[in-house]
PDB file of C-alpha atoms in Angstrom:
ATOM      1  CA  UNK A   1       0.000   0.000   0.000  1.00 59.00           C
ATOM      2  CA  UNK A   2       2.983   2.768   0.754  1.00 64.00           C
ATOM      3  CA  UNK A   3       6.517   3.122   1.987  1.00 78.00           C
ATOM      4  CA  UNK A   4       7.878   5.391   4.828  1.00 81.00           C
ATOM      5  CA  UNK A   5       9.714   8.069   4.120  1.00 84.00           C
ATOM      6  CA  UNK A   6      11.333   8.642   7.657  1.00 88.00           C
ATOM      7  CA  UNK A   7      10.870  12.449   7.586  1.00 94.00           C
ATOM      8  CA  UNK A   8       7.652  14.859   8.157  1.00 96.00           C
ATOM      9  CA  UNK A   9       5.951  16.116   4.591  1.00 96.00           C
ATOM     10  CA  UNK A  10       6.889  19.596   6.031  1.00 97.00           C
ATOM     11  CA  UNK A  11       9.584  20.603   8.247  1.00 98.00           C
ATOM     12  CA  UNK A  12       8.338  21.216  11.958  1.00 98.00           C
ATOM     13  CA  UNK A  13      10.380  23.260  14.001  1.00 98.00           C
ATOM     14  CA  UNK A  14       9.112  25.092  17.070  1.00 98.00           C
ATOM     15  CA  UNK A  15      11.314  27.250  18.969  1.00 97.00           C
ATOM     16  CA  UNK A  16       9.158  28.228  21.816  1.00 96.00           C
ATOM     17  CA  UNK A  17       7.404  25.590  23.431  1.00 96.00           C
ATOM     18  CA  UNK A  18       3.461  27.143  24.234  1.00 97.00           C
ATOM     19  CA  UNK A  19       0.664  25.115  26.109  1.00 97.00           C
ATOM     20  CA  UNK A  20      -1.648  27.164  25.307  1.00 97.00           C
ATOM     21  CA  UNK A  21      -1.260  26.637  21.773  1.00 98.00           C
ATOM     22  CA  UNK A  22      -1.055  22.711  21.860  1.00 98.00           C
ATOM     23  CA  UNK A  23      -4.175  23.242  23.553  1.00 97.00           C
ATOM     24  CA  UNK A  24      -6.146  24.468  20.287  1.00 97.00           C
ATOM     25  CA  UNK A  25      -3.307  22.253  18.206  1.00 98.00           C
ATOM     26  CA  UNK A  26      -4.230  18.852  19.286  1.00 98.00           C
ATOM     27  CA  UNK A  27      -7.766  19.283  17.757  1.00 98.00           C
ATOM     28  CA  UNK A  28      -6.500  18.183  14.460  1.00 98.00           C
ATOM     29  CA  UNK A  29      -5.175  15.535  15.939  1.00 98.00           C
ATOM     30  CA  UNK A  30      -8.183  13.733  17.580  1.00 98.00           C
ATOM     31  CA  UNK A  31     -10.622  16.053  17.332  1.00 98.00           C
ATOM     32  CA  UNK A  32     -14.005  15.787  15.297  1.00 97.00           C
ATOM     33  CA  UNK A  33     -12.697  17.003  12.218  1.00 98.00           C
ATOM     34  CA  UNK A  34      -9.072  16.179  12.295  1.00 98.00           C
ATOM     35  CA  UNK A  35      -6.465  14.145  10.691  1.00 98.00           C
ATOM     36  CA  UNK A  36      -6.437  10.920  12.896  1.00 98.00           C
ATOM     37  CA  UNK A  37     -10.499  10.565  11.538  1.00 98.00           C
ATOM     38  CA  UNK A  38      -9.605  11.385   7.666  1.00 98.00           C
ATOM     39  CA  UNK A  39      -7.350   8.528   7.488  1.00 98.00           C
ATOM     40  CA  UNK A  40      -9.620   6.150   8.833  1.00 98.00           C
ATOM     41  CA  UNK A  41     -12.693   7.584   7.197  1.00 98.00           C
ATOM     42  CA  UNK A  42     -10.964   7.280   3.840  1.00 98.00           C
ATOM     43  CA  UNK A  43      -8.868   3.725   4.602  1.00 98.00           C
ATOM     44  CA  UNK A  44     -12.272   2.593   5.584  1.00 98.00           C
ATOM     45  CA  UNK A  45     -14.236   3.915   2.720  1.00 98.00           C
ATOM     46  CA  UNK A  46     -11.753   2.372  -0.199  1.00 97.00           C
ATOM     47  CA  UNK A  47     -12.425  -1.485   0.516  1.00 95.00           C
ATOM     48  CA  UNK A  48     -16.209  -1.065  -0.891  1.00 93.00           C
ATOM     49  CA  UNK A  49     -15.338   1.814  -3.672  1.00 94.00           C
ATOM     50  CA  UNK A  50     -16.245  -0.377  -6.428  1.00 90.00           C
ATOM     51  CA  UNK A  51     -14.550   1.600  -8.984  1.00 92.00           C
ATOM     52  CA  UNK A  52     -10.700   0.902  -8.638  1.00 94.00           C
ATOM     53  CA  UNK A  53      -9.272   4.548  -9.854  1.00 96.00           C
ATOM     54  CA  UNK A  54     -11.371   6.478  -6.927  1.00 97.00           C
ATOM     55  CA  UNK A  55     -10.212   3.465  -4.294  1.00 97.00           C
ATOM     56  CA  UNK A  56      -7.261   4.397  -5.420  1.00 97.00           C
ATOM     57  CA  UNK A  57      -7.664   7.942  -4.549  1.00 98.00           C
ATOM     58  CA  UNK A  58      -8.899   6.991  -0.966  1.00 98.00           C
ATOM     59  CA  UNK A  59      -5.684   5.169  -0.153  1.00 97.00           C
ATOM     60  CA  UNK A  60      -3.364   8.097  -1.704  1.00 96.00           C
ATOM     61  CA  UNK A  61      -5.510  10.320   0.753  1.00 98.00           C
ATOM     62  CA  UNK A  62      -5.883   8.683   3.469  1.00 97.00           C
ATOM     63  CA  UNK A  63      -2.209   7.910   3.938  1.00 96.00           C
ATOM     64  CA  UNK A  64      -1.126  10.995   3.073  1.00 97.00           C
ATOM     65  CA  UNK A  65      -3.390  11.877   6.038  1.00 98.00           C
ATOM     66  CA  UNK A  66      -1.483   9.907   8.583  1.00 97.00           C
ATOM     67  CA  UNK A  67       1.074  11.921   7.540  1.00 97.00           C
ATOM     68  CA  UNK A  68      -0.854  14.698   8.118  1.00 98.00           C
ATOM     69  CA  UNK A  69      -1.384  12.939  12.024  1.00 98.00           C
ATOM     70  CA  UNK A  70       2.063  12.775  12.729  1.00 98.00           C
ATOM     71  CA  UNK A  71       2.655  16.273  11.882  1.00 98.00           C
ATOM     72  CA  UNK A  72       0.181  17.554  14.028  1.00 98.00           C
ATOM     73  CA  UNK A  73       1.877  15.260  16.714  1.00 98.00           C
ATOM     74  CA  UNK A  74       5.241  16.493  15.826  1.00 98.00           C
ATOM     75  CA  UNK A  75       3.782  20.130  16.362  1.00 98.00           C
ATOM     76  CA  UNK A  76       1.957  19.270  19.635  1.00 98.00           C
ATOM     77  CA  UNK A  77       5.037  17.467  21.078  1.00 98.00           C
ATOM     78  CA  UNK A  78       7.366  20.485  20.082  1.00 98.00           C
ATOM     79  CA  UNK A  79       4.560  22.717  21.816  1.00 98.00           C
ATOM     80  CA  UNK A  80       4.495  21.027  24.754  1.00 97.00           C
ATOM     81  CA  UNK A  81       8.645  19.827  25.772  1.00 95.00           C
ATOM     82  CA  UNK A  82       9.805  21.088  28.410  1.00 93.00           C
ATOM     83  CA  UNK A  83       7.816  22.906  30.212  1.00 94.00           C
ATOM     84  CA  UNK A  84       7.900  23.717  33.618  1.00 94.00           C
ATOM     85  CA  UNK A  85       5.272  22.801  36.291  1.00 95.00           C
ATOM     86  CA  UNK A  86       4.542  26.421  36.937  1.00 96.00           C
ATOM     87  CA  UNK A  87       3.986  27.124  33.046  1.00 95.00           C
ATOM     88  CA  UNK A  88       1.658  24.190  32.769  1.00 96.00           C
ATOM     89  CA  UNK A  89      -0.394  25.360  35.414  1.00 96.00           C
ATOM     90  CA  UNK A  90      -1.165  28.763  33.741  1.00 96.00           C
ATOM     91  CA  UNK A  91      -1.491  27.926  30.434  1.00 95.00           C
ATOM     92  CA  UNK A  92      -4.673  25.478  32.120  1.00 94.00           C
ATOM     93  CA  UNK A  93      -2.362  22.557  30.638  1.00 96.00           C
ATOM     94  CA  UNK A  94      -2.727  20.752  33.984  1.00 96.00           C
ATOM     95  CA  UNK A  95      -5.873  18.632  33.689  1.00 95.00           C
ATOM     96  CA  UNK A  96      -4.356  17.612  30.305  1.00 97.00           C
ATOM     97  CA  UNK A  97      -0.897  16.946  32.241  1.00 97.00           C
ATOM     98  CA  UNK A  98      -2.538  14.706  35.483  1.00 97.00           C
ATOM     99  CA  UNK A  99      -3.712  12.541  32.320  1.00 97.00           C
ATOM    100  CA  UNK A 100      -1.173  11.916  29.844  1.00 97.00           C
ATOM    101  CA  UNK A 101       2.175  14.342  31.072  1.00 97.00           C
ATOM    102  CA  UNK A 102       2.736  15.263  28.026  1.00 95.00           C
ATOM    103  CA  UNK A 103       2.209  12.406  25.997  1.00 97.00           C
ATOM    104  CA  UNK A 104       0.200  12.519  22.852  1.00 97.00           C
ATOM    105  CA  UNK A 105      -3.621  11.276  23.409  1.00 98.00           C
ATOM    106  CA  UNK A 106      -6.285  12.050  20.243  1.00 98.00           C
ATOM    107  CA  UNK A 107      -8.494  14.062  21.896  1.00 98.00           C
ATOM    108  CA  UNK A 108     -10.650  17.140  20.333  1.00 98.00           C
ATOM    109  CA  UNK A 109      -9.251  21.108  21.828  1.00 97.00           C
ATOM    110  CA  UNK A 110     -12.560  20.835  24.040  1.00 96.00           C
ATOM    111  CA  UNK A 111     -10.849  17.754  25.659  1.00 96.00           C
ATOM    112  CA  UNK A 112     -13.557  15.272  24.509  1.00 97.00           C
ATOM    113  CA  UNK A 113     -11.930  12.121  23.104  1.00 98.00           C
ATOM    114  CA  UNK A 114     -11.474  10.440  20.219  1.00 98.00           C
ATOM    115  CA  UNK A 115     -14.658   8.969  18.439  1.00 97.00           C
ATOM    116  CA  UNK A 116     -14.850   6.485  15.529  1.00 96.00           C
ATOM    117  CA  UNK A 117     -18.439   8.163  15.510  1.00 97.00           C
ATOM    118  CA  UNK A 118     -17.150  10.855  14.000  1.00 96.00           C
ATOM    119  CA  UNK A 119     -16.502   9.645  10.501  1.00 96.00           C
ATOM    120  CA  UNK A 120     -18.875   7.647   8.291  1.00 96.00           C
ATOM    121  CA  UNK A 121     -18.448   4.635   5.978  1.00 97.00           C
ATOM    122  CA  UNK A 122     -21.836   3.920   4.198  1.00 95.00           C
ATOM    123  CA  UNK A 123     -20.636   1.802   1.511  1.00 94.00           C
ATOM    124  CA  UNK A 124     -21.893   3.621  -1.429  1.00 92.00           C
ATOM    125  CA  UNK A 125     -19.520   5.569  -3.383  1.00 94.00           C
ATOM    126  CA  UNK A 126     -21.717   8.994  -3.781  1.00 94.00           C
ATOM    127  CA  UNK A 127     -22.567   9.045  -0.326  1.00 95.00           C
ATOM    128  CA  UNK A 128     -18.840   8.382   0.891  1.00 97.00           C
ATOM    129  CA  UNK A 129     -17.502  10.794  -1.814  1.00 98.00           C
ATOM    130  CA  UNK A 130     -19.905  13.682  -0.685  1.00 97.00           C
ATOM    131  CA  UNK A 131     -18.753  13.066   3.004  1.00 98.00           C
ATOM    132  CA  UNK A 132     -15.392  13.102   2.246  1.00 98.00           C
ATOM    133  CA  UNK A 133     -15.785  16.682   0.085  1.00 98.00           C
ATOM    134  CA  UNK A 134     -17.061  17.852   3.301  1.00 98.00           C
ATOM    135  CA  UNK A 135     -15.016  16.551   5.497  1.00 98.00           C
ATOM    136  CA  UNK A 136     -12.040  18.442   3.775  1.00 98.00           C
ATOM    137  CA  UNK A 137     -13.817  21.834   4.112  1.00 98.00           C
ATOM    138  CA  UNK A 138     -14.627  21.246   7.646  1.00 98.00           C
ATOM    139  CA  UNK A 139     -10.880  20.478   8.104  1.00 98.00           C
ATOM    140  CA  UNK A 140     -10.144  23.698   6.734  1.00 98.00           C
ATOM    141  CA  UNK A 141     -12.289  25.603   8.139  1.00 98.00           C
ATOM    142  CA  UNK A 142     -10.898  24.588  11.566  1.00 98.00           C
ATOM    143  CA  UNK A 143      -7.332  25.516  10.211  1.00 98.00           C
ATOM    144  CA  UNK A 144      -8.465  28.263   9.087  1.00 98.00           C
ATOM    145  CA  UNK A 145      -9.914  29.324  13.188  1.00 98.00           C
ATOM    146  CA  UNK A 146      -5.526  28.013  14.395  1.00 98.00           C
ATOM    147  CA  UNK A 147      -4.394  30.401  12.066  1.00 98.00           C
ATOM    148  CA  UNK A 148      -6.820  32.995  13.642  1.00 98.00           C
ATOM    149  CA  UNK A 149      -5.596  32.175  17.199  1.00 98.00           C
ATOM    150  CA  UNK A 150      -1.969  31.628  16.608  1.00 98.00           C
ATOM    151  CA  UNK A 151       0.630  34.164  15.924  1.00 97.00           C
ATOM    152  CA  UNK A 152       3.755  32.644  16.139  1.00 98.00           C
ATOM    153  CA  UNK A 153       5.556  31.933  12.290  1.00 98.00           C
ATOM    154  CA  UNK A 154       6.984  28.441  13.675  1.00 98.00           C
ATOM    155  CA  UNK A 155       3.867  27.063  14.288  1.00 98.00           C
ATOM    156  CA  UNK A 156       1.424  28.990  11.074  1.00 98.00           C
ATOM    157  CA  UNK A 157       4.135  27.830   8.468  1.00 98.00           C
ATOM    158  CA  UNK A 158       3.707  23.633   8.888  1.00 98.00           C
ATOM    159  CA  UNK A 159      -0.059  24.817   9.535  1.00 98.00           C
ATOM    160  CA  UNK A 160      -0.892  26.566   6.494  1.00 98.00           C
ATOM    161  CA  UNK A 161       0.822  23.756   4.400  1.00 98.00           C
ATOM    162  CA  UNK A 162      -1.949  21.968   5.710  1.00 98.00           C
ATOM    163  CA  UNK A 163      -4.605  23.798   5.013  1.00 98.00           C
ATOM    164  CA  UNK A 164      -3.444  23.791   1.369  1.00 98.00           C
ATOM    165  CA  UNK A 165      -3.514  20.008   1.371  1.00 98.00           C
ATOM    166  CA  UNK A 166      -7.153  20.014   1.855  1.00 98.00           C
ATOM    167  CA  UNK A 167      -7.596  21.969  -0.532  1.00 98.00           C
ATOM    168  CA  UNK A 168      -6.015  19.612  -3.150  1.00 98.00           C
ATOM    169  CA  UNK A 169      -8.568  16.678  -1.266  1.00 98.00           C
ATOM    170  CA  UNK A 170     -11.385  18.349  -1.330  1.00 98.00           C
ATOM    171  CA  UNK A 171     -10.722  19.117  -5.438  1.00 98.00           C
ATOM    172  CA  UNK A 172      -9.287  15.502  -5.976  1.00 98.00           C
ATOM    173  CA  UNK A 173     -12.574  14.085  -4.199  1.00 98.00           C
ATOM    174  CA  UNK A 174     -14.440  16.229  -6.974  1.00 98.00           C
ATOM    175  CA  UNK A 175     -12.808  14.610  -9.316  1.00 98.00           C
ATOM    176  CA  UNK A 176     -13.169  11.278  -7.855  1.00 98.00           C
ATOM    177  CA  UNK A 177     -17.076  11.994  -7.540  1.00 97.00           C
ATOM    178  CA  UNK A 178     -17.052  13.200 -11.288  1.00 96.00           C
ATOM    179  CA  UNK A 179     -15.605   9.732 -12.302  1.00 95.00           C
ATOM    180  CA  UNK A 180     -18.271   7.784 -10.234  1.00 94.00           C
ATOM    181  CA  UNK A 181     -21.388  10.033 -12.103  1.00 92.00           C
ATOM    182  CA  UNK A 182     -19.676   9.547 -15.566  1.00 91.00           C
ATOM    183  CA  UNK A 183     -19.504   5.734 -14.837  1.00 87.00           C
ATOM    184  CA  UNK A 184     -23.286   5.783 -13.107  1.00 82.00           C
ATOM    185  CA  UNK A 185     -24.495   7.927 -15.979  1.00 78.00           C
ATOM    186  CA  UNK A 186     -23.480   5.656 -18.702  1.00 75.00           C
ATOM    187  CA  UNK A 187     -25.119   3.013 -17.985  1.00 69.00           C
ATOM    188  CA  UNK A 188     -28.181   4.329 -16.903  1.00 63.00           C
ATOM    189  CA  UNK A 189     -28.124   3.294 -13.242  1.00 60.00           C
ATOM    190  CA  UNK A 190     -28.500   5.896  -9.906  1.00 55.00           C
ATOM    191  CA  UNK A 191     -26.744   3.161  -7.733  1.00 56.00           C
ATOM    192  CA  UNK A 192     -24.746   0.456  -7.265  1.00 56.00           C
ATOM    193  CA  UNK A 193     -23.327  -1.585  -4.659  1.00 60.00           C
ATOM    194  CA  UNK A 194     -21.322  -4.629  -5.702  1.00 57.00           C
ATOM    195  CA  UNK A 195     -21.720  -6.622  -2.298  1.00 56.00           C
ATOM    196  CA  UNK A 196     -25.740  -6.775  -2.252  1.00 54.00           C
ATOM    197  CA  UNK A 197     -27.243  -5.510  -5.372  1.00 57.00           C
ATOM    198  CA  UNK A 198     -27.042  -5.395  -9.513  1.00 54.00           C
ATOM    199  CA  UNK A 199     -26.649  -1.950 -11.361  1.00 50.00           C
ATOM    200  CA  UNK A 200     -30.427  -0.909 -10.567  1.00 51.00           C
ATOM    201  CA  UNK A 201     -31.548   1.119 -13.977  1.00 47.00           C
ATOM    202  CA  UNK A 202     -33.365   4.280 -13.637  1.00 45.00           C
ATOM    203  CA  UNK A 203     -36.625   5.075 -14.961  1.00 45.00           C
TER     204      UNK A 203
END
């Protein structure tokens, strides 16, 4: 499926560790709309695309996405080294601290955990394609409110990079829905699911 390149996709290098930062960070890393639930929506969602050019968009995305996850983790972790007990107390970074220290645990910025309720797989390649669209502008969106919050360059740089990425999803998911309509469209059918059912023709 891949190989590991044993580097991030985009330098991370923070010089001034900020908990109050990692606070909002670590949203993207198990939060609702974050990277940890785009690779397993779309590693999920490939195994019943039943067309194999847009599965194989699902597994370029979604491991690019874990790449994405580590990252974020990378950014987090930088954010969060040594600290001192006194700064972790007023940046509120205790209750986070009494937890994990300052280990990395997908949560959301609100603190609520991880959720594989979060993401969808319905098995049917329009309705996992339209989730997926939105999914990416709901990621950027919430890049979009980090860059709002967060001044420092260090941290906005490996940020904005991506942002841009879901961009690029979000279009290559067009795409990906484009070639499932084409496909649908020419041979008269509105759906089709491989595991349970024959092209069903429209009226």
């Amino acid at each position: 499926m891949w190989t590991y390149d044993r580097r991030l996709q985009f330098p991370v290098k923070i010089a001034c560790p900020n908990a109050n930062t990692a606070k909002i960070i670590i949203t993207q890393f198990g939060g609702p709309d974050g990277e940890l639930a785009a690779s397993q929506r779309y590693l999920s969602q490939r195994y019943s695309m039943p067309f194999r050019e847009v599965a194989g968009v699902l597994t370029d995305i979604g491991t690019e996405e874990l790449a994405h996850m580590e990252m974020i983790c990378a950014i987090v972790h930088q954010l969060t080294r040594n600290l001192s007990i006194e700064q972790i107390k007023d940046a509120g970074f205790d209750t986070y601290f009494v937890d994990h220290t300052a280990g990395l645990w997908p949560q959301a910025a609100s603190g609520t955990p991880f959720s594989a309720t979060v993401f969808q797989s319905k098995g049917d390649a329009i309705t996992d394609l339209t989730e997926d669209m939105a999914a990416e502008q709901k990621a950027r969106t919430t890049y979009d409110n980090i860059l709002r919050l967060v001044d420092d360059p260090d941290v906005r740089e490996p940020i904005k990079f991506l942002r841009a990425r879901e961009i690029v999803h979000f279009q290559r998911f067009g795409e990906a829905m484009r070639i499932v309509t084409d496909k649908l469209d020419s041979k008269n059918v509105y759906a089709f699911n491989p595991e349970f059912d024959r092209m069903k023709t429209s009226d």
